[in-house]
C-alpha cells in the first residue's frame, strides 16, 4: 500500500470536521455527531481502497522500471521499443493510391445483392374452416 495509515486518519478527520460543521446548524448535535462519525468511518475505509490501488500501480511501475533496467544490463534487444510508441496519424489517401496503382475503394466495392423474399400462399378460408371442424370433432 502507498503511504501510511496516517493518511486514513487525516482524510477521516477532515471529513468528520467538515460534516460536523456543515450539519450542526440544521441538525441536533447528536445527529450531527453520528453523521460525522459515519463520514469518518466511510472515508477511512475508502482511503484504504485508494491506497491499495495506488500501491498496486506504483509496484507495477517499479517492476517495469526494474525489468527495463535488467534488460538494459543484458544488452540491446531487437524489440527494445516495442509498445512504447502509438502512432495516431492516419495514412494519406493519395499516397496509398499511388503506391497501389489502383483506387482501393473502387476495387473493393461490390453492390449488395440480397435474395428476394418469397411470400407463401395464404391458405384458403374454406380449407381452414374444414380443418378446424375436423379437429373439433376429434
CSV table of N, CA, C and O in Angstrom, one decimal:
chain,number,residue,atom,x,y,z
A,1,UNK,N,0.8,-1.2,0.0
A,1,UNK,CA,0.0,0.0,0.0
A,1,UNK,C,0.9,1.2,0.0
A,1,UNK,O,1.9,1.2,0.6
A,2,UNK,N,0.4,2.2,-0.7
A,2,UNK,CA,1.1,3.5,-0.7
A,2,UNK,C,0.8,4.3,0.5
A,2,UNK,O,-0.3,4.5,0.9
A,3,UNK,N,1.8,4.9,1.1
A,3,UNK,CA,1.6,5.8,2.2
A,3,UNK,C,1.5,5.0,3.5
A,3,UNK,O,1.7,3.8,3.6
A,4,UNK,N,1.0,5.7,4.6
A,4,UNK,CA,0.8,5.1,5.9
A,4,UNK,C,-0.7,5.2,6.3
A,4,UNK,O,-1.5,5.9,5.6
A,5,UNK,N,-1.0,4.6,7.4
A,5,UNK,CA,-2.4,4.7,8.0
A,5,UNK,C,-2.7,6.2,8.4
A,5,UNK,O,-3.8,6.5,8.6
A,6,UNK,N,-1.6,7.0,8.5
A,6,UNK,CA,-1.8,8.4,8.9
A,6,UNK,C,-2.7,9.1,7.9
A,6,UNK,O,-3.5,9.9,8.2
A,7,UNK,N,-2.6,8.7,6.6
A,7,UNK,CA,-3.4,9.3,5.5
A,7,UNK,C,-4.9,9.0,5.8
A,7,UNK,O,-5.8,9.8,5.6
A,8,UNK,N,-5.2,7.8,6.2
A,8,UNK,CA,-6.5,7.4,6.5
A,8,UNK,C,-7.1,8.3,7.6
A,8,UNK,O,-8.3,8.8,7.5
A,9,UNK,N,-6.3,8.5,8.7
A,9,UNK,CA,-6.8,9.3,9.8
A,9,UNK,C,-7.0,10.8,9.4
A,9,UNK,O,-7.9,11.5,9.8
A,10,UNK,N,-6.1,11.3,8.5
A,10,UNK,CA,-6.2,12.7,8.1
A,10,UNK,C,-7.4,12.9,7.2
A,10,UNK,O,-8.2,13.8,7.5
A,11,UNK,N,-7.6,12.0,6.3
A,11,UNK,CA,-8.8,12.1,5.4
A,11,UNK,C,-10.1,11.9,6.2
A,11,UNK,O,-11.1,12.7,6.1
A,12,UNK,N,-10.1,11.0,7.1
A,12,UNK,CA,-11.3,10.8,8.0
A,12,UNK,C,-11.5,11.9,8.9
A,12,UNK,O,-12.7,12.4,9.1
A,13,UNK,N,-10.5,12.5,9.5
A,13,UNK,CA,-10.7,13.7,10.4
A,13,UNK,C,-11.2,14.9,9.6
A,13,UNK,O,-12.1,15.6,10.1
A,14,UNK,N,-10.7,15.1,8.4
A,14,UNK,CA,-11.1,16.2,7.6
A,14,UNK,C,-12.6,16.1,7.3
A,14,UNK,O,-13.4,17.0,7.4
A,15,UNK,N,-13.0,14.8,6.9
A,15,UNK,CA,-14.4,14.6,6.6
A,15,UNK,C,-15.3,14.7,7.8
A,15,UNK,O,-16.4,15.2,7.8
A,16,UNK,N,-14.8,14.3,9.0
A,16,UNK,CA,-15.5,14.4,10.3
A,16,UNK,C,-15.8,15.9,10.6
A,16,UNK,O,-16.9,16.3,10.9
A,17,UNK,N,-14.7,16.7,10.5
A,17,UNK,CA,-14.8,18.1,10.8
A,17,UNK,C,-15.8,18.8,9.9
A,17,UNK,O,-16.7,19.6,10.3
A,18,UNK,N,-15.6,18.6,8.6
A,18,UNK,CA,-16.5,19.3,7.6
A,18,UNK,C,-17.9,18.8,7.8
A,18,UNK,O,-18.8,19.7,7.7
A,19,UNK,N,-18.2,17.6,8.0
A,19,UNK,CA,-19.6,17.1,8.2
A,19,UNK,C,-20.2,17.7,9.4
A,19,UNK,O,-21.3,18.1,9.5
A,20,UNK,N,-19.4,17.7,10.5
A,20,UNK,CA,-19.8,18.3,11.7
A,20,UNK,C,-20.2,19.8,11.6
A,20,UNK,O,-21.2,20.2,12.0
A,21,UNK,N,-19.3,20.5,11.0
A,21,UNK,CA,-19.5,22.0,10.9
A,21,UNK,C,-20.7,22.3,9.9
A,21,UNK,O,-21.4,23.2,10.2
A,22,UNK,N,-20.8,21.5,8.8
A,22,UNK,CA,-21.9,21.9,7.9
A,22,UNK,C,-23.2,21.4,8.3
A,22,UNK,O,-24.2,22.0,7.9
A,23,UNK,N,-23.3,20.4,9.1
A,23,UNK,CA,-24.6,19.9,9.5
A,23,UNK,C,-25.1,20.3,10.9
A,23,UNK,O,-26.2,20.1,11.4
A,24,UNK,N,-24.2,21.0,11.7
A,24,UNK,CA,-24.5,21.5,13.0
A,24,UNK,C,-25.6,22.5,13.0
A,24,UNK,O,-26.5,22.5,13.9
A,25,UNK,N,-25.7,23.3,12.0
A,25,UNK,CA,-26.7,24.4,12.0
A,25,UNK,C,-28.1,23.9,11.7
A,25,UNK,O,-29.1,24.5,12.1
A,26,UNK,N,-28.2,22.7,11.1
A,26,UNK,CA,-29.5,22.3,10.7
A,26,UNK,C,-30.0,21.0,11.4
A,26,UNK,O,-31.1,20.5,11.2
A,27,UNK,N,-29.1,20.4,12.3
A,27,UNK,CA,-29.5,19.2,13.0
A,27,UNK,C,-29.2,19.3,14.4
A,27,UNK,O,-28.4,20.2,14.9
A,28,UNK,N,-29.7,18.4,15.2
A,28,UNK,CA,-29.4,18.3,16.6
A,28,UNK,C,-28.0,17.8,16.7
A,28,UNK,O,-27.5,17.1,15.9
A,29,UNK,N,-27.3,18.2,17.8
A,29,UNK,CA,-25.9,17.9,18.0
A,29,UNK,C,-25.6,16.4,18.0
A,29,UNK,O,-24.6,15.9,17.5
A,30,UNK,N,-26.6,15.5,18.5
A,30,UNK,CA,-26.4,14.1,18.5
A,30,UNK,C,-26.4,13.5,17.1
A,30,UNK,O,-25.6,12.7,16.7
A,31,UNK,N,-27.4,14.0,16.3
A,31,UNK,CA,-27.5,13.6,14.9
A,31,UNK,C,-26.2,14.0,14.1
A,31,UNK,O,-25.7,13.3,13.3
A,32,UNK,N,-25.8,15.3,14.3
A,32,UNK,CA,-24.6,15.8,13.7
A,32,UNK,C,-23.4,14.9,14.0
A,32,UNK,O,-22.6,14.6,13.2
A,33,UNK,N,-23.3,14.6,15.3
A,33,UNK,CA,-22.1,13.8,15.7
A,33,UNK,C,-22.2,12.4,15.1
A,33,UNK,O,-21.2,11.9,14.6
A,34,UNK,N,-23.4,11.8,15.0
A,34,UNK,CA,-23.5,10.4,14.4
A,34,UNK,C,-23.2,10.5,13.0
A,34,UNK,O,-22.4,9.6,12.5
A,35,UNK,N,-23.6,11.5,12.2
A,35,UNK,CA,-23.3,11.6,10.8
A,35,UNK,C,-21.9,11.9,10.6
A,35,UNK,O,-21.3,11.4,9.6
A,36,UNK,N,-21.2,12.6,11.4
A,36,UNK,CA,-19.8,12.9,11.3
A,36,UNK,C,-19.0,11.6,11.5
A,36,UNK,O,-18.0,11.4,10.8
A,37,UNK,N,-19.4,10.8,12.5
A,37,UNK,CA,-18.7,9.5,12.7
A,37,UNK,C,-18.9,8.6,11.5
A,37,UNK,O,-17.9,8.0,11.1
A,38,UNK,N,-20.1,8.6,10.9
A,38,UNK,CA,-20.3,7.8,9.7
A,38,UNK,C,-19.4,8.3,8.6
A,38,UNK,O,-18.8,7.5,7.9
A,39,UNK,N,-19.3,9.6,8.4
A,39,UNK,CA,-18.4,10.1,7.4
A,39,UNK,C,-17.0,9.8,7.6
A,39,UNK,O,-16.3,9.4,6.7
A,40,UNK,N,-16.5,9.8,8.9
A,40,UNK,CA,-15.2,9.4,9.2
A,40,UNK,C,-14.9,8.0,8.8
A,40,UNK,O,-13.9,7.7,8.2
A,41,UNK,N,-15.8,7.1,9.2
A,41,UNK,CA,-15.6,5.6,9.0
A,41,UNK,C,-15.6,5.3,7.5
A,41,UNK,O,-14.7,4.6,7.0
A,42,UNK,N,-16.6,5.9,6.8
A,42,UNK,CA,-16.7,5.6,5.4
A,42,UNK,C,-15.4,6.1,4.6
A,42,UNK,O,-14.8,5.3,3.8
A,43,UNK,N,-15.0,7.3,4.9
A,43,UNK,CA,-13.8,7.8,4.2
A,43,UNK,C,-12.5,7.2,4.6
A,43,UNK,O,-11.6,7.0,3.9
A,44,UNK,N,-12.5,6.7,5.9
A,44,UNK,CA,-11.3,5.9,6.4
A,44,UNK,C,-11.2,4.6,5.6
A,44,UNK,O,-10.1,4.3,5.1
A,45,UNK,N,-12.3,3.9,5.4
A,45,UNK,CA,-12.3,2.7,4.6
A,45,UNK,C,-12.0,2.9,3.1
A,45,UNK,O,-11.2,2.2,2.5
A,46,UNK,N,-12.6,4.0,2.5
A,46,UNK,CA,-12.4,4.3,1.1
A,46,UNK,C,-10.9,4.7,0.9
A,46,UNK,O,-10.3,4.3,-0.1
A,47,UNK,N,-10.3,5.3,1.9
A,47,UNK,CA,-8.9,5.7,1.7
A,47,UNK,C,-8.0,4.4,1.7
A,47,UNK,O,-7.0,4.4,1.0
A,48,UNK,N,-8.4,3.4,2.5
A,48,UNK,CA,-7.7,2.1,2.4
A,48,UNK,C,-7.7,1.6,1.0
A,48,UNK,O,-6.7,1.1,0.4
A,49,UNK,N,-8.9,1.6,0.4
A,49,UNK,CA,-9.0,1.1,-1.0
A,49,UNK,C,-8.2,1.9,-2.0
A,49,UNK,O,-7.5,1.4,-2.9
A,50,UNK,N,-8.2,3.2,-1.8
A,50,UNK,CA,-7.4,4.1,-2.7
A,50,UNK,C,-5.9,3.8,-2.5
A,50,UNK,O,-5.2,3.7,-3.5
A,51,UNK,N,-5.5,3.7,-1.3
A,51,UNK,CA,-4.1,3.4,-1.0
A,51,UNK,C,-3.7,2.0,-1.6
A,51,UNK,O,-2.6,1.9,-2.1
A,52,UNK,N,-4.6,1.1,-1.5
A,52,UNK,CA,-4.3,-0.3,-2.1
A,52,UNK,C,-4.1,-0.2,-3.6
A,52,UNK,O,-3.1,-0.7,-4.1
A,53,UNK,N,-5.0,0.5,-4.3
A,53,UNK,CA,-4.9,0.6,-5.7
A,53,UNK,C,-3.6,1.4,-6.1
A,53,UNK,O,-2.9,1.0,-7.0
A,54,UNK,N,-3.3,2.5,-5.4
A,54,UNK,CA,-2.1,3.2,-5.6
A,54,UNK,C,-0.9,2.4,-5.4
A,54,UNK,O,0.1,2.5,-6.2
A,55,UNK,N,-0.9,1.5,-4.4
A,55,UNK,CA,0.2,0.6,-4.1
A,55,UNK,C,0.4,-0.4,-5.3
A,55,UNK,O,1.6,-0.6,-5.7
A,56,UNK,N,-0.7,-0.9,-5.8
A,56,UNK,CA,-0.6,-1.8,-7.0
A,56,UNK,C,0.0,-1.1,-8.2
A,56,UNK,O,0.9,-1.6,-8.9
A,57,UNK,N,-0.5,0.1,-8.4
A,57,UNK,CA,0.0,0.9,-9.6
A,57,UNK,C,1.5,1.2,-9.4
A,57,UNK,O,2.3,1.1,-10.4
A,58,UNK,N,1.9,1.6,-8.2
A,58,UNK,CA,3.3,2.0,-8.0
A,58,UNK,C,4.2,0.8,-8.0
A,58,UNK,O,5.3,0.9,-8.5
A,59,UNK,N,3.7,-0.3,-7.5
A,59,UNK,CA,4.6,-1.5,-7.6
A,59,UNK,C,4.7,-2.1,-9.0
A,59,UNK,O,5.7,-2.6,-9.4
A,60,UNK,N,3.6,-2.0,-9.8
A,60,UNK,CA,3.7,-2.4,-11.2
A,60,UNK,C,4.7,-1.5,-11.9
A,60,UNK,O,5.4,-1.9,-12.8
A,61,UNK,N,4.6,-0.2,-11.6
A,61,UNK,CA,5.5,0.8,-12.3
A,61,UNK,C,7.0,0.5,-11.9
A,61,UNK,O,7.9,0.5,-12.7
A,62,UNK,N,7.2,0.2,-10.6
A,62,UNK,CA,8.6,-0.1,-10.2
A,62,UNK,C,9.1,-1.4,-10.8
A,62,UNK,O,10.3,-1.6,-11.1
A,63,UNK,N,8.2,-2.4,-10.9
A,63,UNK,CA,8.6,-3.7,-11.6
A,63,UNK,C,9.0,-3.4,-13.0
A,63,UNK,O,10.0,-4.0,-13.5
A,64,UNK,N,8.3,-2.6,-13.7
A,64,UNK,CA,8.6,-2.3,-15.1
A,64,UNK,C,9.9,-1.6,-15.2
A,64,UNK,O,10.7,-1.9,-16.1
A,65,UNK,N,10.2,-0.7,-14.2
A,65,UNK,CA,11.5,0.0,-14.2
A,65,UNK,C,12.6,-1.0,-14.0
A,65,UNK,O,13.6,-0.9,-14.6
A,66,UNK,N,12.4,-1.9,-13.0
A,66,UNK,CA,13.4,-2.9,-12.7
A,66,UNK,C,13.6,-3.8,-13.9
A,66,UNK,O,14.8,-4.2,-14.2
A,67,UNK,N,12.6,-4.2,-14.6
A,67,UNK,CA,12.7,-5.1,-15.8
A,67,UNK,C,13.5,-4.4,-16.9
A,67,UNK,O,14.3,-5.0,-17.6
A,68,UNK,N,13.2,-3.1,-17.1
A,68,UNK,CA,13.9,-2.4,-18.2
A,68,UNK,C,15.3,-2.2,-17.8
A,68,UNK,O,16.2,-2.2,-18.7
A,69,UNK,N,15.6,-2.0,-16.5
A,69,UNK,CA,17.0,-1.8,-16.1
A,69,UNK,C,17.7,-3.1,-16.3
A,69,UNK,O,18.9,-3.1,-16.7
A,70,UNK,N,17.1,-4.2,-16.0
A,70,UNK,CA,17.7,-5.6,-16.2
A,70,UNK,C,17.9,-5.8,-17.7
A,70,UNK,O,19.0,-6.4,-18.1
A,71,UNK,N,17.0,-5.4,-18.5
A,71,UNK,CA,17.1,-5.6,-19.9
A,71,UNK,C,18.2,-4.8,-20.5
A,71,UNK,O,19.0,-5.2,-21.4
A,72,UNK,N,18.4,-3.6,-20.0
A,72,UNK,CA,19.5,-2.7,-20.4
A,72,UNK,C,20.8,-3.3,-20.0
A,72,UNK,O,21.8,-3.1,-20.8
A,73,UNK,N,20.9,-3.9,-18.9
A,73,UNK,CA,22.1,-4.5,-18.4
A,73,UNK,C,22.5,-5.7,-19.3
A,73,UNK,O,23.7,-6.0,-19.5
A,74,UNK,N,21.5,-6.4,-19.8
A,74,UNK,CA,21.8,-7.6,-20.6
A,74,UNK,C,22.3,-7.2,-22.0
A,74,UNK,O,23.0,-8.0,-22.6
A,75,UNK,N,21.9,-6.1,-22.5
A,75,UNK,CA,22.4,-5.7,-23.8
A,75,UNK,C,21.2,-5.3,-24.7
A,75,UNK,O,20.0,-5.4,-24.3
A,76,UNK,N,21.5,-4.8,-25.9
A,76,UNK,CA,20.4,-4.3,-26.7
A,76,UNK,C,19.6,-5.5,-27.2
A,76,UNK,O,20.1,-6.5,-27.6
A,77,UNK,N,18.3,-5.3,-27.3
A,77,UNK,CA,17.4,-6.3,-27.8
A,77,UNK,C,16.7,-5.8,-29.0
A,77,UNK,O,16.5,-4.6,-29.1
A,78,UNK,N,16.3,-6.6,-30.0
A,78,UNK,CA,15.7,-6.1,-31.2
A,78,UNK,C,14.3,-5.5,-30.9
A,78,UNK,O,13.8,-4.6,-31.7
A,79,UNK,N,13.6,-5.9,-29.9
A,79,UNK,CA,12.3,-5.3,-29.6
A,79,UNK,C,12.3,-4.4,-28.4
A,79,UNK,O,11.4,-4.3,-27.6
A,80,UNK,N,13.3,-3.6,-28.3
A,80,UNK,CA,13.5,-2.7,-27.2
A,80,UNK,C,12.4,-1.7,-27.1
A,80,UNK,O,11.9,-1.4,-26.0
A,81,UNK,N,12.0,-1.1,-28.2
A,81,UNK,CA,11.0,0.0,-28.2
A,81,UNK,C,9.6,-0.5,-28.5
A,81,UNK,O,8.7,0.2,-28.8
A,82,UNK,N,9.4,-1.9,-28.5
A,82,UNK,CA,8.1,-2.4,-28.8
A,82,UNK,C,7.1,-2.0,-27.8
A,82,UNK,O,7.2,-2.2,-26.6
A,83,UNK,N,6.0,-1.4,-28.3
A,83,UNK,CA,4.9,-1.0,-27.5
A,83,UNK,C,5.1,0.4,-26.8
A,83,UNK,O,4.4,0.8,-25.9
A,84,UNK,N,6.2,1.1,-27.1
A,84,UNK,CA,6.5,2.3,-26.5
A,84,UNK,C,5.9,3.5,-27.2
A,84,UNK,O,5.8,4.6,-26.6
A,85,UNK,N,5.5,3.3,-28.5
A,85,UNK,CA,5.0,4.5,-29.3
A,85,UNK,C,3.7,4.1,-29.9
A,85,UNK,O,3.6,3.0,-30.5
A,86,UNK,N,2.8,5.0,-29.9
A,86,UNK,CA,1.5,4.7,-30.5
A,86,UNK,C,1.3,5.8,-31.6
A,86,UNK,O,1.3,7.0,-31.4
A,87,UNK,N,1.2,5.3,-32.9
A,87,UNK,CA,1.0,6.2,-34.0
A,87,UNK,C,-0.5,6.5,-34.2
A,87,UNK,O,-1.2,5.6,-34.6
A,88,UNK,N,-0.9,7.7,-34.0
A,88,UNK,CA,-2.3,8.1,-34.1
A,88,UNK,C,-2.6,8.8,-35.4
A,88,UNK,O,-3.7,9.3,-35.5
A,89,UNK,N,-1.7,8.8,-36.3
A,89,UNK,CA,-2.0,9.5,-37.6
A,89,UNK,C,-2.6,8.5,-38.6
A,89,UNK,O,-2.3,7.3,-38.6
A,90,UNK,N,-3.4,9.0,-39.5
A,90,UNK,CA,-4.0,8.2,-40.5
A,90,UNK,C,-3.2,8.3,-41.8
A,90,UNK,O,-2.6,9.4,-42.0
A,91,UNK,N,-3.1,7.3,-42.5
A,91,UNK,CA,-2.3,7.4,-43.8
A,91,UNK,C,-3.0,8.3,-44.8
A,91,UNK,O,-4.2,8.4,-44.8
A,92,UNK,N,-2.2,8.9,-45.6
A,92,UNK,CA,-2.7,9.8,-46.6
A,92,UNK,C,-3.3,9.0,-47.8
A,92,UNK,O,-2.7,8.0,-48.2
A,93,UNK,N,-4.5,9.3,-48.2
A,93,UNK,CA,-5.2,8.5,-49.2
A,93,UNK,C,-4.5,8.6,-50.6
A,93,UNK,O,-4.5,7.6,-51.3
A,94,UNK,N,-4.0,9.8,-50.9
A,94,UNK,CA,-3.3,9.9,-52.2
A,94,UNK,C,-2.1,9.1,-52.3
A,94,UNK,O,-1.8,8.5,-53.3
A,95,UNK,N,-1.3,9.0,-51.2
A,95,UNK,CA,-0.1,8.2,-51.2
A,95,UNK,C,-0.5,6.7,-51.3
A,95,UNK,O,0.3,6.0,-51.9
A,96,UNK,N,-1.6,6.3,-50.7
A,96,UNK,CA,-2.0,4.9,-50.8
A,96,UNK,C,-2.4,4.6,-52.2
A,96,UNK,O,-2.1,3.5,-52.7
A,97,UNK,N,-3.1,5.5,-52.9
A,97,UNK,CA,-3.5,5.2,-54.3
A,97,UNK,C,-2.2,5.1,-55.2
A,97,UNK,O,-2.2,4.3,-56.0
A,98,UNK,N,-1.3,6.0,-54.9
A,98,UNK,CA,-0.1,6.0,-55.8
A,98,UNK,C,0.7,4.7,-55.5
A,98,UNK,O,1.3,4.2,-56.5
A,99,UNK,N,0.8,4.2,-54.3
A,99,UNK,CA,1.6,3.0,-54.0
A,99,UNK,C,0.9,1.8,-54.6
A,99,UNK,O,1.6,0.9,-55.1
A,100,UNK,N,-0.4,1.7,-54.6
A,100,UNK,CA,-1.1,0.5,-55.1
A,100,UNK,C,-1.2,0.6,-56.7
A,100,UNK,O,-1.3,-0.4,-57.3
A,101,UNK,N,-1.4,1.8,-57.1
A,101,UNK,CA,-1.7,2.0,-58.5
A,101,UNK,C,-3.2,1.8,-58.9
A,101,UNK,O,-3.6,2.1,-60.0
A,102,UNK,N,-4.0,1.4,-57.9
A,102,UNK,CA,-5.4,1.2,-58.1
A,102,UNK,C,-6.1,1.8,-56.9
A,102,UNK,O,-5.7,1.7,-55.8
A,103,UNK,N,-7.3,2.4,-57.2
A,103,UNK,CA,-8.1,3.0,-56.1
A,103,UNK,C,-8.7,1.9,-55.3
A,103,UNK,O,-9.4,1.1,-55.8
A,104,UNK,N,-8.4,1.8,-54.0
A,104,UNK,CA,-8.9,0.7,-53.2
A,104,UNK,C,-10.4,0.7,-53.1
A,104,UNK,O,-11.0,-0.3,-53.1
A,105,UNK,N,-11.0,1.9,-52.9
A,105,UNK,CA,-12.5,2.0,-52.8
A,105,UNK,C,-13.2,1.4,-54.0
A,105,UNK,O,-14.1,0.7,-53.9
A,106,UNK,N,-12.7,1.7,-55.2
A,106,UNK,CA,-13.3,1.2,-56.4
A,106,UNK,C,-13.1,-0.3,-56.6
A,106,UNK,O,-13.9,-1.0,-57.1
A,107,UNK,N,-11.9,-0.7,-56.2
A,107,UNK,CA,-11.5,-2.1,-56.4
A,107,UNK,C,-12.3,-3.0,-55.4
A,107,UNK,O,-12.7,-4.1,-55.8
A,108,UNK,N,-12.6,-2.6,-54.2
A,108,UNK,CA,-13.2,-3.4,-53.2
A,108,UNK,C,-14.7,-3.3,-53.2
A,108,UNK,O,-15.4,-4.1,-52.5
A,109,UNK,N,-15.3,-2.3,-53.9
A,109,UNK,CA,-16.7,-2.1,-53.8
A,109,UNK,C,-17.5,-3.1,-54.6
A,109,UNK,O,-17.1,-3.4,-55.8
A,110,UNK,N,-18.5,-3.7,-54.0
A,110,UNK,CA,-19.4,-4.6,-54.7
A,110,UNK,C,-20.8,-4.3,-54.2
A,110,UNK,O,-21.0,-4.3,-53.0
A,111,UNK,N,-21.7,-4.1,-55.0
A,111,UNK,CA,-23.1,-3.8,-54.6
A,111,UNK,C,-23.7,-5.0,-53.8
A,111,UNK,O,-23.4,-6.1,-54.1
A,112,UNK,N,-24.6,-4.7,-52.9
A,112,UNK,CA,-25.2,-5.7,-52.2
A,112,UNK,C,-26.4,-6.3,-53.0
A,112,UNK,O,-27.2,-5.6,-53.5
A,113,UNK,N,-26.4,-7.6,-53.1
A,113,UNK,CA,-27.4,-8.3,-53.9
A,113,UNK,C,-28.2,-9.2,-52.9
A,113,UNK,O,-27.9,-10.4,-52.9
A,114,UNK,N,-29.2,-8.7,-52.2
A,114,UNK,CA,-29.9,-9.6,-51.3
A,114,UNK,C,-30.9,-10.5,-52.1
A,114,UNK,O,-31.3,-10.3,-53.2
A,115,UNK,N,-31.1,-11.7,-51.5
A,115,UNK,CA,-32.1,-12.6,-52.1
A,115,UNK,C,-33.5,-12.1,-51.9
A,115,UNK,O,-33.8,-11.4,-51.0
A,116,UNK,N,-34.3,-12.4,-52.9
A,116,UNK,CA,-35.7,-11.9,-52.9
A,116,UNK,C,-36.5,-12.7,-51.9
A,116,UNK,O,-36.4,-13.9,-51.7
A,117,UNK,N,-37.4,-11.9,-51.2
A,117,UNK,CA,-38.3,-12.6,-50.2
A,117,UNK,C,-39.5,-13.2,-51.0
A,117,UNK,O,-40.0,-12.5,-51.9
A,118,UNK,N,-39.8,-14.4,-50.6
A,118,UNK,CA,-40.9,-15.0,-51.2
A,118,UNK,C,-42.0,-15.2,-50.2
A,118,UNK,O,-41.8,-15.7,-49.1
A,119,UNK,N,-43.2,-14.7,-50.6
A,119,UNK,CA,-44.4,-14.9,-49.7
A,119,UNK,C,-45.1,-16.2,-49.9
A,119,UNK,O,-45.2,-16.6,-51.1
A,120,UNK,N,-45.4,-16.9,-48.9
A,120,UNK,CA,-46.1,-18.1,-49.1
A,120,UNK,C,-47.6,-17.9,-49.4
A,120,UNK,O,-48.2,-16.9,-49.0
A,121,UNK,N,-48.1,-18.8,-50.1
A,121,UNK,CA,-49.5,-18.7,-50.5
A,121,UNK,C,-50.4,-18.8,-49.3
A,121,UNK,O,-50.2,-19.7,-48.5
A,122,UNK,N,-51.3,-17.9,-49.1
A,122,UNK,CA,-52.2,-17.9,-48.0
A,122,UNK,C,-53.2,-19.1,-48.1
A,122,UNK,O,-53.7,-19.3,-49.2
A,123,UNK,N,-53.5,-19.8,-47.1
A,123,UNK,CA,-54.4,-21.0,-47.2
A,123,UNK,C,-55.8,-20.4,-47.5
A,123,UNK,O,-56.2,-19.4,-47.0
A,124,UNK,N,-56.6,-21.3,-48.2
A,124,UNK,CA,-58.0,-20.9,-48.5
A,124,UNK,C,-58.8,-20.9,-47.2
A,124,UNK,O,-58.6,-21.7,-46.3
A,125,UNK,N,-59.7,-20.0,-47.1
A,125,UNK,CA,-60.6,-19.9,-45.9
A,125,UNK,C,-61.4,-21.1,-45.7
A,125,UNK,O,-61.6,-21.6,-44.6
A,126,UNK,N,-61.9,-21.7,-46.8
A,126,UNK,CA,-62.8,-22.9,-46.7
A,126,UNK,C,-62.0,-24.1,-46.2
A,126,UNK,O,-62.5,-24.9,-45.3
A,127,UNK,N,-60.7,-24.2,-46.6
A,127,UNK,CA,-59.9,-25.3,-46.1
A,127,UNK,C,-59.6,-25.1,-44.6
A,127,UNK,O,-59.6,-26.1,-43.9
A,128,UNK,N,-59.4,-23.9,-44.2
A,128,UNK,CA,-59.1,-23.6,-42.8
A,128,UNK,C,-60.3,-24.0,-41.9
A,128,UNK,O,-60.2,-24.6,-40.9
A,129,UNK,N,-61.5,-23.6,-42.4
A,129,UNK,CA,-62.8,-23.9,-41.7
A,129,UNK,C,-63.0,-25.5,-41.6
A,129,UNK,O,-63.3,-26.0,-40.6
A,130,UNK,N,-62.7,-26.2,-42.7
A,130,UNK,CA,-62.9,-27.6,-42.7
A,130,UNK,C,-61.9,-28.3,-41.7
A,130,UNK,O,-62.2,-29.2,-41.0
A,131,UNK,N,-60.7,-27.8,-41.7
A,131,UNK,CA,-59.6,-28.4,-40.8
A,131,UNK,C,-60.0,-28.1,-39.4
A,131,UNK,O,-59.9,-29.0,-38.5
A,132,UNK,N,-60.5,-26.9,-39.1
A,132,UNK,CA,-61.0,-26.6,-37.8
A,132,UNK,C,-62.1,-27.5,-37.3
A,132,UNK,O,-62.1,-28.0,-36.2
A,133,UNK,N,-63.1,-27.7,-38.2
A,133,UNK,CA,-64.2,-28.5,-37.8
A,133,UNK,C,-63.8,-30.0,-37.6
A,133,UNK,O,-64.3,-30.6,-36.7
A,134,UNK,N,-62.9,-30.4,-38.4
A,134,UNK,CA,-62.4,-31.8,-38.3
A,134,UNK,C,-61.7,-32.0,-37.0
A,134,UNK,O,-61.8,-33.0,-36.3
A,135,UNK,N,-60.9,-31.0,-36.6
A,135,UNK,CA,-60.1,-31.1,-35.4
A,135,UNK,C,-61.0,-31.0,-34.2
A,135,UNK,O,-60.8,-31.7,-33.1
A,136,UNK,N,-62.1,-30.2,-34.2
A,136,UNK,CA,-63.0,-30.1,-33.1
A,136,UNK,C,-63.9,-31.4,-33.0
A,136,UNK,O,-64.3,-31.7,-31.9
A,137,UNK,N,-64.1,-32.1,-34.0
A,137,UNK,CA,-64.9,-33.3,-33.9
A,137,UNK,C,-64.1,-34.4,-33.3
A,137,UNK,O,-64.6,-35.3,-32.6
A,138,UNK,N,-62.8,-34.4,-33.5
A,138,UNK,CA,-61.9,-35.5,-32.9
A,138,UNK,C,-61.7,-35.2,-31.5
A,138,UNK,O,-61.8,-35.5,-30.5
